[in-house]
Coordinates of C-alpha atoms in Angstrom, one line a residue:
Chain J
M1 CA 120.5 110.5 -9.4
T2 CA 117.6 112.7 -8.1
A3 CA 118.4 115.6 -6.0
L4 CA 117.6 115.6 -2.3
L5 CA 115.2 118.5 -2.5
Q6 CA 113.8 120.3 -5.5
L7 CA 111.3 123.1 -5.5
H8 CA 109.3 123.9 -8.6
D9 CA 107.6 127.3 -8.6
L10 CA 106.5 126.9 -5.0
T11 CA 104.0 129.5 -3.8
A12 CA 102.9 129.2 -0.2
G13 CA 101.3 131.3 2.5
Y14 CA 99.2 131.6 5.6
P15 CA 95.4 131.2 6.1
V16 CA 93.4 134.2 7.0
P17 CA 89.9 134.1 8.4
A18 CA 87.1 134.0 5.8
G19 CA 83.3 133.8 6.5
L20 CA 81.7 131.9 9.3
L21 CA 81.3 128.6 7.5
S22 CA 83.8 128.9 4.7
R23 CA 87.4 127.7 4.7
D24 CA 90.1 130.1 5.5
R25 CA 91.6 132.0 2.5
L26 CA 95.3 131.4 1.8
V27 CA 97.4 134.6 1.3
P28 CA 100.6 133.9 -0.5
V29 CA 103.8 135.0 1.2
V30 CA 106.5 133.3 -1.0
H31 CA 106.1 133.2 -4.7
D32 CA 107.4 131.0 -7.5
V33 CA 110.4 129.7 -5.6
S34 CA 112.5 127.1 -7.5
F35 CA 115.8 125.6 -6.5
T36 CA 117.7 122.4 -6.1
L37 CA 119.6 121.3 -3.0
E38 CA 122.0 118.3 -3.1
A39 CA 122.6 116.0 -0.1
G40 CA 125.2 117.3 2.4
R41 CA 125.2 120.9 1.1
T42 CA 124.3 124.1 2.9
L43 CA 122.0 126.7 1.3
G44 CA 122.1 130.1 3.1
I45 CA 118.9 132.1 2.6
V46 CA 119.3 135.8 3.4
G47 CA 116.9 138.8 3.3
E48 CA 115.5 141.5 5.5
S49 CA 112.8 140.8 8.1
G50 CA 109.5 139.8 6.6
C51 CA 110.8 138.8 3.2
G52 CA 109.5 135.3 3.5
K53 CA 112.6 133.4 4.5
S54 CA 111.1 131.6 7.4
T55 CA 107.8 131.0 5.5
L56 CA 109.8 129.3 2.8
G57 CA 111.5 127.1 5.3
R58 CA 108.1 126.1 6.8
A59 CA 106.6 125.6 3.4
I60 CA 109.4 123.1 2.4
L61 CA 108.6 121.2 5.6
Q62 CA 104.9 121.1 4.8
L63 CA 104.1 123.0 8.0
I64 CA 102.1 125.6 6.1
P65 CA 99.9 124.9 3.1
T66 CA 101.3 125.0 -0.4
I67 CA 99.2 127.1 -2.8
S68 CA 100.8 126.1 -6.0
G69 CA 104.0 124.5 -7.3
K70 CA 105.8 121.4 -6.0
V71 CA 108.2 120.3 -3.3
L72 CA 110.0 117.2 -4.5
W73 CA 111.8 115.3 -1.7
Q74 CA 114.1 112.7 -3.3
G75 CA 111.8 112.9 -6.4
Q76 CA 108.6 112.4 -4.4
D77 CA 106.0 115.2 -4.4
L78 CA 105.3 115.7 -0.7
A79 CA 101.9 117.1 -1.4
E80 CA 100.8 113.8 -2.9
L81 CA 101.7 111.8 0.2
A82 CA 98.8 110.7 2.4
P83 CA 98.9 112.5 5.8
E84 CA 100.0 109.3 7.6
A85 CA 102.8 108.7 5.2
L86 CA 103.9 112.3 5.4
R87 CA 104.0 112.1 9.2
R88 CA 106.5 109.2 9.1
R89 CA 108.5 110.8 6.3
R90 CA 109.0 113.9 8.5
S91 CA 111.9 112.2 10.3
E92 CA 114.0 113.0 7.2
F93 CA 113.5 116.7 7.3
Q94 CA 113.6 118.6 10.5
I95 CA 113.7 122.2 11.8
I96 CA 115.4 124.2 14.5
F97 CA 114.1 127.6 15.6
Q98 CA 115.2 131.1 16.4
D99 CA 113.6 131.2 19.8
A100 CA 115.1 127.9 21.1
L101 CA 113.5 128.1 24.5
A102 CA 110.0 128.6 23.1
A103 CA 110.5 125.5 21.0
L104 CA 110.6 123.3 24.1
D105 CA 107.4 122.4 25.9
P106 CA 107.9 123.9 29.4
R107 CA 106.0 121.0 31.0
M108 CA 108.2 118.2 29.7
T109 CA 111.7 117.1 30.7
I110 CA 114.5 117.5 28.2
G111 CA 114.7 113.7 27.8
R112 CA 111.0 113.5 26.9
I113 CA 111.2 116.4 24.5
V114 CA 114.2 115.0 22.6
G115 CA 112.7 111.4 22.5
Q116 CA 109.2 112.5 21.5
P117 CA 109.6 112.3 17.7
L118 CA 110.6 108.6 18.0
A119 CA 107.1 107.8 19.2
T120 CA 106.0 108.5 15.6
F121 CA 109.2 107.7 13.6
E122 CA 110.1 104.4 15.4
P123 CA 106.9 103.3 17.2
H124 CA 108.3 99.9 18.0
L125 CA 110.9 101.3 20.4
S126 CA 110.3 100.8 24.1
R127 CA 110.3 103.7 26.6
A128 CA 113.7 102.8 27.8
D129 CA 115.1 102.5 24.3
R130 CA 113.7 105.9 23.5
H131 CA 115.3 107.4 26.5
D132 CA 118.7 105.8 25.5
R133 CA 118.4 107.3 22.1
A134 CA 117.5 110.7 23.6
V135 CA 120.6 110.6 25.8
E136 CA 122.7 109.5 22.8
A137 CA 121.3 112.5 20.8
L138 CA 122.1 114.9 23.7
R139 CA 125.6 113.5 23.7
Q140 CA 126.0 114.2 20.0
V141 CA 125.1 117.9 20.6
G142 CA 127.5 118.1 23.5
L143 CA 125.1 117.8 26.4
S144 CA 125.7 115.3 29.3
A145 CA 123.1 112.7 30.2
D146 CA 122.2 114.7 33.3
F147 CA 120.2 117.1 31.1
A148 CA 117.6 114.4 30.3
A149 CA 116.0 114.9 33.7
R150 CA 116.0 118.7 33.5
Y151 CA 113.3 121.1 32.5
P152 CA 113.5 123.8 29.8
H153 CA 113.4 126.7 32.3
E154 CA 116.7 125.5 33.6
M155 CA 118.4 125.9 30.2
S156 CA 120.4 128.8 28.9
G157 CA 119.8 130.0 25.3
G158 CA 122.7 128.0 23.9
Q159 CA 121.8 124.9 25.8
A160 CA 118.2 125.2 24.6
Q161 CA 119.3 125.4 21.0
R162 CA 121.4 122.3 21.5
V163 CA 118.4 120.5 22.9
G164 CA 116.4 121.6 19.8
L165 CA 119.1 120.3 17.6
A166 CA 119.2 117.0 19.5
R167 CA 115.5 116.6 18.9
A168 CA 116.0 117.4 15.2
I169 CA 118.7 114.8 14.7
I170 CA 117.2 112.0 16.7
G171 CA 115.2 110.7 13.7
R172 CA 118.3 110.6 11.6
P173 CA 117.3 113.3 9.1
K174 CA 118.8 114.2 5.8
L175 CA 117.9 117.9 5.9
I176 CA 117.6 120.4 8.7
V177 CA 116.0 123.8 8.1
C178 CA 117.7 126.2 10.5
D179 CA 115.4 129.2 11.0
E180 CA 117.7 132.0 12.3
P181 CA 119.1 129.5 14.8
V182 CA 121.8 131.8 16.3
S183 CA 120.4 135.3 16.0
A184 CA 119.0 135.2 19.5
L185 CA 122.3 134.0 21.0
D186 CA 125.4 135.8 22.4
V187 CA 128.1 136.1 19.8
S188 CA 130.4 133.7 21.6
I189 CA 127.6 131.1 21.8
Q190 CA 126.7 131.7 18.1
A191 CA 130.1 130.5 17.0
Q192 CA 129.7 127.3 19.2
V193 CA 126.3 126.5 17.7
V194 CA 127.4 127.2 14.1
N195 CA 130.5 125.1 14.5
L196 CA 128.4 122.3 16.1
L197 CA 126.0 122.5 13.1
M198 CA 128.9 122.1 10.7
D199 CA 130.4 119.2 12.7
L200 CA 127.1 117.4 12.7
Q201 CA 126.7 118.1 9.0
E202 CA 130.0 116.4 8.3
E203 CA 129.3 113.5 10.7
L204 CA 125.7 112.8 9.6
G205 CA 125.9 113.9 6.0
L206 CA 123.2 116.5 6.6
A207 CA 122.0 119.1 4.1
L208 CA 121.2 122.4 5.8
I209 CA 119.0 125.3 4.8
F210 CA 120.4 128.1 6.9
I211 CA 118.0 131.1 7.2
S212 CA 119.6 134.2 8.6
H213 CA 119.9 137.9 8.1
N214 CA 123.5 137.8 9.4
L215 CA 125.6 137.8 6.2
S216 CA 128.9 136.8 7.9
V217 CA 127.4 133.7 9.6
V218 CA 125.9 132.7 6.3
R219 CA 129.3 133.2 4.6
H220 CA 130.9 130.9 7.2
I221 CA 128.5 128.0 6.9
S222 CA 127.0 128.0 3.4
H223 CA 128.0 126.5 0.1
E224 CA 125.4 128.5 -1.8
V225 CA 123.6 131.7 -1.0
M226 CA 120.1 132.7 -2.0
V227 CA 118.7 136.2 -1.5
M228 CA 115.0 136.8 -1.0
C229 CA 113.1 140.0 -1.3
L230 CA 109.3 140.3 -0.7
G231 CA 108.8 136.5 -1.1
R232 CA 110.7 136.1 -4.3
I233 CA 114.3 134.9 -5.0
V234 CA 116.3 137.9 -6.4
E235 CA 119.7 136.2 -6.5
H236 CA 121.1 132.7 -6.1
G237 CA 124.6 131.5 -6.6
P238 CA 127.7 129.9 -5.1
R239 CA 129.0 131.5 -1.9
D240 CA 132.4 132.8 -3.1
D241 CA 131.0 134.3 -6.2
F242 CA 128.2 135.9 -4.3
Y243 CA 130.5 137.5 -1.7
A244 CA 133.0 138.5 -4.3
G245 CA 130.4 140.5 -6.2
P246 CA 126.6 140.4 -5.7
L247 CA 124.7 140.8 -8.9
H248 CA 121.3 142.2 -7.8
P249 CA 121.1 145.8 -6.4
Y250 CA 119.1 144.4 -3.5
S251 CA 122.0 142.0 -2.6
R252 CA 124.4 145.0 -2.8
A253 CA 122.2 147.0 -0.5
L254 CA 122.2 144.1 2.0
M255 CA 126.0 143.9 1.9
D256 CA 126.2 147.7 2.4
A257 CA 124.0 147.5 5.4
V258 CA 126.5 145.4 7.3
P259 CA 128.1 147.8 9.9
E260 CA 131.8 148.6 9.4
P261 CA 134.1 147.9 12.4
D262 CA 136.1 151.0 11.6
P263 CA 134.2 154.1 12.9
R264 CA 135.7 156.5 10.4
R265 CA 134.6 154.4 7.5
E266 CA 131.3 153.6 9.3
R267 CA 130.6 157.4 9.3
G268 CA 131.0 157.7 5.6
R269 CA 128.8 154.8 5.0
I270 CA 125.6 156.0 6.5
G271 CA 124.3 157.8 3.4
L272 CA 124.0 154.4 1.6
S273 CA 120.9 153.3 3.6
L274 CA 117.9 152.6 1.4
P275 CA 115.3 155.3 0.8
G276 CA 111.7 154.5 -0.1
E277 CA 108.9 152.4 1.4
L278 CA 108.8 148.6 1.8
P279 CA 105.7 147.6 -0.2
S280 CA 103.1 145.4 1.5
S281 CA 103.4 141.8 0.8
L282 CA 99.6 141.5 0.9
D283 CA 99.1 143.8 -2.0
P284 CA 101.9 143.2 -4.5
L285 CA 102.7 145.7 -7.3
P286 CA 103.2 144.5 -10.8
G287 CA 106.9 145.4 -11.2
C288 CA 110.2 144.3 -9.6
V289 CA 109.9 143.6 -5.9
F290 CA 112.8 146.0 -5.2
A291 CA 111.5 148.8 -7.6
S292 CA 110.3 151.2 -4.8
R293 CA 113.7 151.3 -3.1
C294 CA 116.2 150.5 -5.9
P295 CA 118.8 153.2 -6.7
Q296 CA 118.9 152.1 -10.3
V297 CA 115.2 152.0 -10.9
E298 CA 113.7 152.8 -14.3
A299 CA 110.2 152.9 -15.7
R300 CA 110.2 149.3 -16.9
C301 CA 111.2 148.1 -13.4
R302 CA 107.9 149.3 -12.1
A303 CA 105.9 147.9 -15.1
D304 CA 107.2 144.4 -15.5
R305 CA 108.8 142.0 -13.1
P306 CA 112.2 140.7 -14.2
D307 CA 112.5 136.9 -14.4
L308 CA 115.0 135.0 -12.4
R309 CA 117.5 134.3 -15.2
D310 CA 120.7 132.3 -15.4
I311 CA 123.5 134.8 -15.5
T312 CA 126.3 132.2 -15.5
P313 CA 125.9 128.5 -15.4
T314 CA 125.9 128.6 -11.6
R315 CA 124.4 132.0 -10.8
R316 CA 120.9 133.4 -11.1
A317 CA 119.5 136.9 -10.7
A318 CA 116.2 138.7 -11.3
C319 CA 117.1 142.2 -12.5
H320 CA 116.7 143.9 -15.9
F321 CA 120.2 145.4 -15.6
V322 CA 122.1 142.2 -15.0
E323 CA 122.7 140.6 -18.5
P324 CA 123.6 137.0 -18.9
L325 CA 127.2 136.4 -19.8
R326 CA 127.8 134.6 -23.1
Chain T
M1 CA 130.2 118.6 27.7
I2 CA 128.3 121.4 29.3
E3 CA 127.5 120.8 33.0
A4 CA 127.9 124.2 34.6
D5 CA 125.4 126.0 36.8
L6 CA 122.6 123.4 37.1
P7 CA 120.5 123.4 40.2
A8 CA 120.8 120.5 42.5
R9 CA 117.6 118.7 41.7
P10 CA 115.5 119.2 38.6
R11 CA 112.0 120.5 39.4
S12 CA 109.1 120.9 37.1
E13 CA 107.3 124.2 36.9
L14 CA 104.2 122.6 38.6
S15 CA 106.2 121.5 41.6
L16 CA 107.8 124.9 41.9
R17 CA 104.4 126.5 42.0
F18 CA 102.9 124.2 44.5
G19 CA 106.0 125.0 46.6
R20 CA 105.0 128.6 46.5
F21 CA 101.4 127.8 47.3
R22 CA 102.5 125.9 50.4
Q23 CA 104.1 129.1 51.7
N24 CA 100.8 131.0 51.7
R25 CA 99.5 130.7 55.3
L26 CA 95.9 131.8 54.7
A27 CA 95.5 129.4 51.8
M28 CA 97.1 126.5 53.8
A29 CA 94.8 127.2 56.8
S30 CA 91.9 127.2 54.4
V31 CA 92.9 123.8 53.1
V32 CA 93.0 122.5 56.7
V33 CA 89.6 123.9 57.6
L34 CA 88.0 122.7 54.3
T35 CA 89.4 119.3 54.8
F36 CA 88.0 119.2 58.3
I37 CA 84.5 120.2 57.0
V38 CA 84.6 117.7 54.2
V39 CA 85.6 114.9 56.5
A40 CA 82.9 115.9 59.0
C41 CA 80.2 116.0 56.4
F42 CA 81.1 112.6 55.0
L43 CA 81.9 110.7 58.2
G44 CA 80.2 112.8 60.9
P45 CA 76.6 111.6 60.5
F46 CA 77.8 108.0 61.2
L47 CA 78.6 109.0 64.8
F48 CA 74.9 109.6 65.6
P49 CA 72.3 106.8 66.1
F50 CA 69.8 108.5 63.8
T51 CA 69.9 110.0 60.3
G52 CA 68.9 113.5 59.3
Q53 CA 65.6 112.2 58.0
D54 CA 64.5 110.4 61.3
A55 CA 61.8 112.6 62.9
D56 CA 61.8 112.3 66.7
F57 CA 58.4 113.6 67.8
D58 CA 59.4 113.7 71.4
A59 CA 62.1 116.2 70.7
I60 CA 60.6 118.9 68.5
N61 CA 62.2 122.3 68.3
L62 CA 64.9 121.6 70.9
G63 CA 67.4 124.4 71.5
V64 CA 71.2 124.2 71.5
D65 CA 72.3 121.9 74.2
F66 CA 75.8 120.4 74.1
T67 CA 75.0 117.9 76.8
S68 CA 72.2 116.1 75.0
I69 CA 72.5 114.0 71.9
H70 CA 71.0 116.8 69.7
L71 CA 74.0 119.2 70.0
F72 CA 72.4 122.0 67.9
G73 CA 68.9 121.0 68.7
T74 CA 66.1 119.9 66.3
D75 CA 63.8 121.4 63.7
D76 CA 60.0 121.4 63.8
F77 CA 59.8 117.7 62.8
G78 CA 62.3 116.7 65.5
R79 CA 65.1 116.1 63.0
D80 CA 68.6 116.7 64.3
L81 CA 69.9 120.0 62.9
L82 CA 73.6 119.1 63.0
V83 CA 73.2 115.8 61.3
R84 CA 70.9 117.4 58.7
T85 CA 73.5 120.1 58.1
L86 CA 76.3 117.6 57.7
E87 CA 74.2 115.5 55.3
G88 CA 73.2 118.6 53.4
G89 CA 76.9 119.4 53.1
R90 CA 77.5 116.1 51.6
V91 CA 75.1 116.9 48.8
S92 CA 76.3 120.4 48.3
L93 CA 80.0 119.5 48.3
T94 CA 79.5 116.5 46.0
I95 CA 77.6 118.6 43.5
G96 CA 80.2 121.4 43.9
F97 CA 83.3 119.4 43.3
L98 CA 81.8 117.0 40.8
G99 CA 80.0 119.8 38.9
A100 CA 83.2 121.8 38.7
L101 CA 85.2 118.8 37.6
V102 CA 82.7 117.8 34.8
A103 CA 82.1 121.4 33.7
G104 CA 85.9 121.9 33.7
I105 CA 86.7 118.8 31.7
I106 CA 84.0 119.6 29.1
G107 CA 85.2 123.2 28.9
V108 CA 88.9 122.3 28.6
M109 CA 88.4 119.8 25.8
Y110 CA 86.0 122.0 23.9
G111 CA 88.2 125.1 24.3
A112 CA 91.4 123.2 23.4
V113 CA 90.0 121.8 20.2
A114 CA 88.4 125.1 19.1
G115 CA 91.5 127.1 19.9
F116 CA 94.0 124.7 18.4
V117 CA 92.2 123.6 15.3
G118 CA 91.0 127.1 14.5
G119 CA 89.6 128.2 11.1
R120 CA 86.0 127.6 10.5
W121 CA 85.6 125.0 13.2
D122 CA 86.7 127.5 15.7
R123 CA 84.3 130.1 14.3
V124 CA 81.3 127.7 14.6
M125 CA 82.3 126.4 18.0
I126 CA 82.7 129.9 19.5
R127 CA 79.4 131.0 18.0
V128 CA 77.7 128.1 19.8
I129 CA 79.1 129.3 23.1
E130 CA 78.1 132.8 22.5
I131 CA 74.5 131.7 21.8
L132 CA 74.4 129.6 25.0
Y133 CA 75.8 132.6 26.9
A134 CA 73.0 134.8 25.7
F135 CA 70.3 132.8 27.6
P136 CA 69.5 134.2 31.0
Y137 CA 71.1 131.8 33.5
V138 CA 68.2 131.3 35.9
I139 CA 65.6 130.8 33.2
L140 CA 67.9 128.3 31.5
V141 CA 68.4 126.4 34.7
I142 CA 64.7 126.3 35.5
L143 CA 63.9 125.1 32.0
L144 CA 66.6 122.4 32.1
A145 CA 65.5 121.3 35.6
M146 CA 62.0 121.0 34.3
L147 CA 63.2 119.2 31.2
F148 CA 65.2 116.7 33.2
G149 CA 62.3 116.2 35.6
G150 CA 63.7 117.8 38.7
G151 CA 65.8 116.2 41.4
N152 CA 69.5 116.0 42.1
V153 CA 70.6 114.7 38.6
A154 CA 68.6 117.4 36.8
L155 CA 70.1 120.0 39.1
F156 CA 73.6 118.7 38.4
L157 CA 73.1 118.6 34.7
A158 CA 71.6 122.1 34.7
I159 CA 74.6 123.4 36.6
V160 CA 77.2 121.7 34.4
F161 CA 75.3 122.8 31.3
T162 CA 75.6 126.5 32.2
L163 CA 79.0 126.5 33.8
W164 CA 81.2 124.8 31.2
L165 CA 81.1 127.9 29.0
T166 CA 83.5 130.1 30.8
P167 CA 86.3 127.5 31.1
A168 CA 85.9 126.7 27.4
V169 CA 86.4 130.4 26.5
I170 CA 89.4 130.7 28.8
V171 CA 91.0 127.6 27.5
R172 CA 90.3 128.5 23.9
A173 CA 92.2 131.7 24.2
Q174 CA 95.1 129.9 25.8
A175 CA 95.1 127.2 23.1
Q176 CA 95.1 129.9 20.4
S177 CA 98.2 131.5 21.8
L178 CA 99.9 128.1 22.4
A179 CA 99.1 127.0 18.8
R180 CA 101.4 129.7 17.6
R181 CA 104.3 128.8 19.8
E182 CA 107.4 127.1 18.3
F183 CA 107.2 124.0 20.3
I184 CA 103.8 123.2 18.7
E185 CA 105.4 123.7 15.3
A186 CA 108.3 121.4 16.4
A187 CA 105.7 118.8 17.4
R188 CA 104.1 119.0 14.0
A189 CA 107.5 118.7 12.3
G190 CA 108.0 115.7 14.6
G191 CA 105.1 114.0 13.0
M192 CA 102.5 114.2 15.8
T193 CA 98.8 114.2 14.9
R194 CA 96.5 117.0 15.9
R195 CA 94.9 114.8 18.6
Q196 CA 98.3 113.9 20.0
I197 CA 99.3 117.6 20.1
I198 CA 96.2 118.6 21.9
V199 CA 96.5 115.9 24.5
T200 CA 100.3 116.1 25.2
H201 CA 101.1 119.7 24.6
I202 CA 98.0 122.0 24.6
V203 CA 96.0 120.7 27.5
P204 CA 98.9 120.3 30.0
N205 CA 100.0 123.8 29.2
T206 CA 96.6 125.2 30.0
L207 CA 96.8 123.5 33.4
S208 CA 97.9 126.5 35.4
T209 CA 95.0 128.5 34.2
V210 CA 92.6 125.6 34.6
I211 CA 93.7 124.9 38.2
V212 CA 93.2 128.6 39.1
Y213 CA 89.9 128.9 37.4
G214 CA 88.7 125.5 38.5
S215 CA 89.3 126.5 42.2
L216 CA 86.9 129.5 41.6
L217 CA 84.4 127.3 39.8
V218 CA 83.9 125.0 42.9
P219 CA 82.4 127.8 45.1
E220 CA 80.4 129.0 42.1
V221 CA 78.8 125.6 41.7
I222 CA 78.1 125.3 45.4
L223 CA 76.6 128.7 45.5
S224 CA 74.4 128.1 42.5
E225 CA 73.3 124.7 44.0
S226 CA 72.4 126.5 47.2
F227 CA 70.7 129.3 45.4
L228 CA 68.6 127.0 43.3
S229 CA 67.7 124.8 46.2
F230 CA 66.8 128.0 48.1
L231 CA 64.4 128.8 45.3
G232 CA 63.0 125.3 45.5
I233 CA 64.1 124.0 42.1
G234 CA 67.1 122.1 43.4
V235 CA 67.5 119.5 46.1
R236 CA 64.1 118.7 47.6
E237 CA 62.8 117.9 51.0
P238 CA 63.2 115.6 52.9
Q239 CA 66.7 115.4 51.5
A240 CA 68.8 118.2 52.9
S241 CA 71.2 120.5 51.2
W242 CA 72.7 123.8 52.5
G243 CA 70.4 125.7 50.1
N244 CA 67.1 124.2 51.3
L245 CA 68.2 124.2 55.0
I246 CA 68.9 127.9 54.7
Q247 CA 65.5 128.3 53.1
A248 CA 63.9 126.4 56.0
G249 CA 65.9 128.5 58.5
R250 CA 64.8 131.7 56.9
A251 CA 61.1 130.9 57.6
T252 CA 61.7 130.8 61.3
M253 CA 64.3 133.5 61.3
S254 CA 62.4 135.9 63.5
T255 CA 61.7 133.4 66.3
D256 CA 64.6 131.0 66.1
I257 CA 67.7 132.1 64.2
R258 CA 69.5 128.8 65.1
L259 CA 68.1 126.9 62.1
L260 CA 69.4 129.6 59.7
L261 CA 72.7 130.1 61.5
L262 CA 74.3 126.7 61.4
P263 CA 73.9 125.8 57.6
A264 CA 74.6 129.5 56.6
T265 CA 77.8 129.5 58.7
M266 CA 78.9 126.2 57.1
L267 CA 78.2 127.5 53.6
A268 CA 80.0 130.8 54.3
T269 CA 83.0 129.1 55.8
V270 CA 83.4 126.7 52.9
L271 CA 83.0 129.5 50.4
F272 CA 85.6 131.6 52.2
C273 CA 88.0 128.7 52.3
L274 CA 87.6 127.9 48.7
N275 CA 88.1 131.5 47.7
F276 CA 91.3 131.8 49.9
I277 CA 92.6 128.6 48.2
A278 CA 91.8 130.0 44.8
D279 CA 93.5 133.2 45.7
G280 CA 96.6 131.3 46.9
L281 CA 96.7 129.2 43.7
R282 CA 96.4 132.3 41.6
D283 CA 99.3 134.0 43.4
A284 CA 101.4 130.9 42.9
F285 CA 100.4 130.3 39.3
D286 CA 99.9 133.7 37.7
P287 CA 103.0 134.6 35.8
N288 CA 101.9 138.2 35.5
D289 CA 102.1 138.6 39.3
R290 CA 105.8 138.3 39.7

């Protein structure tokens, strides 16, 4: 059976203005990303701000242009689909956002926002049917039918995120890319939304790509964890293995950056923060993406970039010092 | 189910804002005065047994006399001044509102497409606007009026042609910032085409700005119509407009100020009203002002 989603050396980025009459130039932000995601599984993607996690999510959904490589959706190369066919296919892979309120058009009622995708995905539906489906989707995310007549400015953050989720599930998707869906919410609401996501995953058989910089949330929800640094994968493996002992020095630095609840231990920890500059993603250096800040750095780290190698049958890492186990 | 703390009745942002506008007394008074003037201009002339173009040679240069049929007197052809002013208002107001509407629609569509599509299309479209901006306004209007052969239609086209630029620039800036908002990305993920996104998301979200700017555009159009008619390249005699009535009044200003005063007062009142309304709309709609 073909996997739900497969990426082969995907490189993607954003357009930047070129000359008056020429097409915009594409500047790559994520480089050579390859992985496979099976139906119903959750992949957590972690990394610091600006490492390309969100860009990767958008590239998978074909919201930003692919520069090279492939996104195979159930074996079908999405780049080869005609625009019209891709539009209809979009019902199968959806997205929810960090700023949930900004993701809702302030001029529309909640019912219209949630039902809108059906106009494309199931154009034969009547207006009334669409409304019924919107109410049904709202119910699935725990909101009453009253919400359909409301406007976004009447929503709290948690309610807005539920509305976004209702819109994402209305077309019966197989994958939802969750782009930092809880980092803007209160801690108590975070737990509600994460648990709702997990319930929906079970109920609808969803695969999730959960992008976050919050390692404990990722630990709670993910089956696999992938660590990104400056647009590249540096480590990828099953959750329990990863949390038991991260392989890449960058992953260890991320783990160490999580604050300690115990103030005495927290005080002793501060010295571990990373020295060195974060290199510009627009002007990449030849070596390892982490070389400028790595505590173990050697000359060859700056000269050649380590490949992402299989360390065990299930784990991958990109570091010269992590040797494959035989 | 979550049902806590919802207000009694859902209200759209637009209805909330018009609610705020209604509390602005000056603006609401202006709406009343403006409505009265508009109704008077369009219906008033029917109350008189003659039109503004009927010359009554037995009643030349009559003064103000509220007991006679010529309430504000007549001009040197014996034409009734009040009726002429009202009929002139018809022309000026029609050109004003229609011109603002057409210029607004063209500007909004052009700006929304340029700002949302972006890239090289945007670069070319904004250059076109910049080039058109570079022409001196009056010279451009005179050239266009000559090109279209003069008359009301030429005047109208010339005004629209020069006044759609600013709304286009304003809407383009709005569309650019909207294009980066998450709800536009969600719309794309939801399979909408670019055209659908522009029509259902971009244009309605520029509405607040467009309403405010549009309300300032109306007096601008009326003023430029009057200005051009005053210069003699707009509405032509015997048809009246506020511009050419003021021009005619100016000629006799030193001997009989009456001919200047009535159309000038009407024009000024309308412009004041429109500006107060625009002000009220801006207070109600501008999110930076709260």
